[in-house]
Short mmCIF file of C-alpha atoms and ligand atoms in Angstrom, two decimals:
data_model
loop_
_atom_site.label_atom_id
_atom_site.label_comp_id
_atom_site.label_asym_id
_atom_site.label_seq_id
_atom_site.Cartn_x
_atom_site.Cartn_y
_atom_site.Cartn_z
CA MET A 1 44.70 142.78 -23.99
CA ARG A 2 44.78 140.00 -26.42
CA ILE A 3 47.72 137.43 -26.93
CA LEU A 4 48.09 134.66 -29.53
CA VAL A 5 50.16 131.68 -28.44
CA ILE A 6 51.63 129.56 -31.29
CA GLU A 7 52.97 126.39 -29.71
CA ASP A 8 52.57 122.77 -30.60
CA GLU A 9 53.65 121.15 -27.30
CA PRO A 10 50.53 120.70 -25.21
CA ARG A 11 52.41 120.90 -21.94
CA VAL A 12 53.96 124.21 -22.72
CA SER A 13 50.81 125.72 -24.35
CA ARG A 14 48.65 124.61 -21.39
CA THR A 15 50.99 126.41 -18.93
CA LEU A 16 51.14 129.52 -21.25
CA VAL A 17 47.44 129.76 -21.74
CA LYS A 18 46.43 129.28 -18.14
CA GLY A 19 49.05 131.55 -16.84
CA LEU A 20 48.38 134.44 -19.22
CA GLU A 21 44.57 134.06 -18.58
CA ALA A 22 45.11 134.23 -14.87
CA ASP A 23 46.95 137.53 -15.53
CA HIS A 24 43.85 138.84 -17.37
CA PHE A 25 44.91 138.47 -20.90
CA ALA A 26 42.43 137.11 -23.58
CA VAL A 27 44.43 134.29 -25.05
CA ASP A 28 44.18 132.38 -28.33
CA LEU A 29 46.07 129.24 -29.12
CA ALA A 30 47.39 128.02 -32.45
CA GLU A 31 49.02 124.59 -32.62
CA ASP A 32 50.76 124.87 -36.00
CA GLY A 33 52.60 127.44 -38.00
CA GLU A 34 49.90 127.80 -40.51
CA GLU A 35 47.07 128.27 -38.32
CA GLY A 36 49.23 130.76 -36.27
CA LEU A 37 50.13 132.77 -39.30
CA GLN A 38 46.52 132.99 -40.37
CA LEU A 39 45.32 134.12 -37.05
CA ALA A 40 48.21 136.67 -36.44
CA THR A 41 47.45 138.07 -39.95
CA GLU A 42 43.65 138.44 -39.38
CA ILE A 43 43.64 139.67 -35.99
CA ASP A 44 45.34 142.63 -34.41
CA TYR A 45 46.94 140.91 -31.38
CA ASP A 46 48.76 143.02 -28.72
CA ALA A 47 51.46 140.36 -28.62
CA VAL A 48 52.37 136.87 -30.06
CA LEU A 49 54.21 134.24 -28.38
CA LEU A 50 55.83 132.21 -31.18
CA ASP A 51 57.58 128.77 -30.86
CA TRP A 52 60.44 128.26 -33.40
CA ASN A 53 59.86 124.52 -34.06
CA LEU A 54 56.41 124.06 -35.37
CA PRO A 55 54.48 121.66 -37.55
CA LYS A 56 53.50 122.75 -41.05
CA LEU A 57 55.37 126.24 -41.01
CA ASP A 58 58.25 126.73 -38.78
CA GLY A 59 58.28 129.92 -36.51
CA LEU A 60 60.91 131.71 -38.27
CA THR A 61 58.94 131.53 -41.58
CA VAL A 62 55.84 132.44 -39.79
CA LEU A 63 57.75 135.60 -38.40
CA LYS A 64 59.04 136.53 -41.81
CA LYS A 65 55.71 136.23 -43.51
CA LEU A 66 54.01 138.19 -40.70
CA ARG A 67 56.28 141.18 -40.87
CA LYS A 68 56.15 141.02 -44.74
CA SER A 69 52.37 141.40 -44.36
CA GLY A 70 52.96 144.76 -42.70
CA SER A 71 52.29 143.56 -39.00
CA ASN A 72 54.11 145.20 -36.41
CA THR A 73 52.57 143.17 -33.52
CA ARG A 74 55.15 142.44 -30.83
CA VAL A 75 56.42 139.04 -31.18
CA LEU A 76 58.35 136.94 -28.48
CA LEU A 77 60.19 133.91 -29.95
CA LEU A 78 60.53 130.82 -27.81
CA SER A 79 63.13 128.25 -28.72
CA GLY A 80 65.20 125.60 -27.36
CA ARG A 81 68.13 126.98 -29.46
CA LYS A 82 70.37 128.74 -27.16
CA GLU A 83 73.35 129.68 -29.49
CA VAL A 84 73.94 133.50 -29.82
CA SER A 85 73.71 133.06 -33.50
CA ASP A 86 70.13 131.67 -33.16
CA ARG A 87 69.04 134.45 -31.03
CA VAL A 88 70.40 136.96 -33.56
CA LEU A 89 68.93 135.26 -36.29
CA GLY A 90 65.54 135.39 -34.62
CA LEU A 91 65.80 138.98 -33.63
CA GLN A 92 66.94 139.79 -37.24
CA SER A 93 63.86 137.99 -38.67
CA GLY A 94 61.64 140.51 -36.84
CA ALA A 95 61.23 139.11 -33.33
CA ASP A 96 61.06 141.78 -30.50
CA ASP A 97 62.45 139.47 -27.79
CA TYR A 98 63.77 135.84 -27.49
CA LEU A 99 63.32 133.32 -24.74
CA VAL A 100 65.24 130.07 -24.45
CA LYS A 101 63.40 126.91 -23.52
CA PRO A 102 62.85 125.64 -20.85
CA PHE A 103 61.77 128.96 -19.21
CA SER A 104 60.08 129.84 -15.95
CA PHE A 105 56.58 131.17 -16.45
CA GLU A 106 57.47 134.23 -14.28
CA GLU A 107 60.22 135.15 -16.65
CA LEU A 108 58.08 134.79 -19.66
CA LEU A 109 55.35 136.96 -18.07
CA ALA A 110 57.86 139.77 -17.13
CA ARG A 111 59.06 139.83 -20.74
CA VAL A 112 55.57 140.03 -22.02
CA HIS A 113 54.71 142.93 -19.74
CA ALA A 114 58.04 144.58 -20.94
CA LEU A 115 57.06 143.99 -24.47
CA LEU A 116 53.65 145.56 -24.02
CA ARG A 117 55.11 148.57 -21.95
CA ARG A 118 57.42 149.42 -24.82
CA PRO A 119 55.06 151.64 -26.94
CA MET A 120 54.37 155.15 -25.97
CA GLU A 121 50.71 154.52 -25.80
CA LEU A 122 51.10 151.84 -22.98
CA LEU A 123 51.52 154.28 -20.07
CA ASP A 124 50.82 153.09 -16.57
CA LYS A 125 48.09 155.63 -16.24
CA LEU A 126 45.49 156.77 -18.59
CA ALA A 127 43.36 159.81 -18.07
CA VAL A 128 40.44 161.45 -19.83
CA GLU A 129 39.12 164.63 -18.09
CA ASP A 130 38.62 163.51 -14.32
CA LEU A 131 38.50 159.72 -15.17
CA GLU A 132 41.65 157.97 -14.41
CA LEU A 133 42.72 154.38 -14.87
CA ASP A 134 45.81 153.05 -13.20
CA ARG A 135 47.14 149.99 -15.10
CA VAL A 136 49.46 148.85 -12.48
CA ARG A 137 46.86 148.77 -9.65
CA ARG A 138 44.00 148.01 -12.26
CA SER A 139 42.03 150.69 -10.41
CA VAL A 140 39.61 153.43 -11.94
CA THR A 141 38.66 156.59 -10.37
CA ARG A 142 36.41 159.53 -11.42
CA GLY A 143 36.83 162.73 -9.62
CA GLY A 144 38.99 160.92 -7.16
CA LYS A 145 36.22 158.52 -6.33
CA THR A 146 36.86 154.79 -6.72
CA ILE A 147 34.74 153.05 -9.40
CA ASN A 148 34.56 149.30 -8.94
CA LEU A 149 34.53 147.35 -12.26
CA THR A 150 34.46 143.73 -13.24
CA GLN A 151 37.35 142.39 -15.09
CA ARG A 152 35.66 142.45 -18.52
CA GLU A 153 34.18 146.06 -17.70
CA TYR A 154 37.78 147.08 -16.91
CA SER A 155 39.07 145.73 -20.04
CA VAL A 156 36.50 147.48 -22.29
CA LEU A 157 37.05 150.70 -20.48
CA GLU A 158 40.73 150.37 -20.88
CA TYR A 159 40.41 149.83 -24.56
CA LEU A 160 38.21 152.89 -24.94
CA MET A 161 40.58 155.02 -22.86
CA ARG A 162 43.57 153.82 -24.95
CA ASN A 163 41.66 155.11 -27.95
CA ALA A 164 40.30 158.25 -26.37
CA GLY A 165 39.03 160.69 -28.96
CA ARG A 166 38.83 158.03 -31.58
CA ALA A 167 35.72 156.26 -32.49
CA VAL A 168 36.06 152.30 -32.07
CA THR A 169 33.74 149.79 -33.61
CA ARG A 170 32.09 146.87 -31.72
CA THR A 171 34.29 144.44 -33.65
CA MET A 172 37.43 146.15 -32.49
CA VAL A 173 36.42 146.11 -28.87
CA VAL A 174 35.37 142.34 -29.10
CA GLU A 175 38.68 141.68 -30.89
CA HIS A 176 40.75 143.20 -28.08
CA VAL A 177 38.76 142.12 -25.07
CA TRP A 178 37.39 138.64 -25.84
CA ASN A 179 39.24 135.61 -27.29
CA LEU A 180 38.30 133.05 -30.06
CA GLY A 181 36.29 131.10 -27.57
CA PHE A 182 33.89 133.85 -27.57
CA GLU A 183 30.88 132.87 -29.98
CA GLY A 184 28.40 135.56 -29.05
CA LEU A 185 27.56 138.62 -31.07
CA THR A 186 29.19 141.98 -31.07
CA ASN A 187 26.34 143.53 -29.45
CA ILE A 188 27.66 142.12 -26.14
CA VAL A 189 29.79 145.56 -26.58
CA ASP A 190 26.37 147.38 -26.12
CA VAL A 191 25.68 145.52 -22.94
CA TYR A 192 29.05 146.41 -21.57
CA ILE A 193 28.81 149.95 -22.57
CA ASN A 194 25.58 150.15 -20.73
CA TYR A 195 27.24 148.72 -17.60
CA LEU A 196 30.00 151.26 -18.00
CA ARG A 197 27.82 154.17 -18.44
CA GLN A 198 26.01 153.36 -15.14
CA LYS A 199 29.17 153.33 -13.25
CA VAL A 200 31.48 155.83 -15.06
CA ASP A 201 28.96 158.54 -16.38
CA HIS A 202 25.78 158.20 -14.28
CA GLY A 203 25.57 161.05 -11.82
CA TYR A 204 28.21 163.10 -13.40
CA ALA A 205 27.42 166.42 -15.31
CA LYS A 206 29.63 165.45 -18.15
CA PRO A 207 29.27 162.10 -20.10
CA LEU A 208 32.44 160.77 -21.39
CA ILE A 209 31.24 157.53 -23.21
CA HIS A 210 29.61 158.70 -26.47
CA THR A 211 27.89 156.81 -29.28
CA ALA A 212 29.50 157.42 -32.61
CA ARG A 213 26.47 156.97 -34.91
CA GLY A 214 27.08 154.27 -37.44
CA VAL A 215 30.43 153.40 -36.07
CA GLY A 216 30.43 152.30 -32.51
CA TYR A 217 31.57 154.20 -29.49
CA MET A 218 34.11 156.81 -28.41
CA LEU A 219 35.49 157.86 -25.10
CA THR A 220 36.09 161.68 -25.11
CA GLY A 221 35.79 164.83 -22.98
CA GLN A 222 34.91 166.79 -25.90
CA ASP A 223 31.03 167.35 -26.56
CA SER A 224 29.96 165.41 -29.61
CA1 LIG B 1 57.67 123.15 -30.72
#
C-alpha cells in the first residue's frame, strides 16, 4: 500500500518515512503544500499524512482542495494545535483522523492501520478459490500449502487479490506497489507477474492469474 507524507520538518518526515517503509508501505514525501496537493491529486494513495503548518499552502487548504477535487483518500492530519476547536475544524475540513504533535511513532502507526482497516474491502483475509492471503500474518497459502513470497511479490499479489475479478493495468500496479523513487518501466510488473505465476499457479490445475489482453492482468477463479 502506498502512503504520501506531506511534512516540511525534516526530523519528523525522516521518522515517518523510515518507520512506514519498515512497516512495508511504499512512501512518497512532499515538503510543501503545493507539491503535496499535486501528488495527492495525481496519485491514488491509500492514505495521506498531512501536516497542518506547511510552506506555500497550509494543510487545511490542501485538505479542502483535495476533497473538492473528489478524492476520498484517507487523510490523517498532524498538528501542534491541541485545542478541541482545532481538531473539530480539521475533521470538518475532511480529515479522517487528527493526531497532535509531538506524537509517538507507535501511535501514528496504529492510527494509520486503523484508517486503512476502515473500508469494507480491507479485510484481514482475502481469498480467491483456494488461494488465501492473510494480511495480519502476511502469509499466503494455496490449497492449504504455504507459498513463500518476497515483500514485493506479496504486495503485487495483495493488490491483484484486492481487485479480484477486475482487470488492473500495469500502471495501477506500479502506483500501488512502488513509490516515486521507482524510475523503471511498468514492464517490471510483467516480471513480477511471472514470478507470481511460478509460485501461485505453477503445478495447479486452475490458473488464477490471467492476462487481460490490451489492459493488464486479472486475478480470478473464472475461466477467461
Ligand atoms: Ca510544519
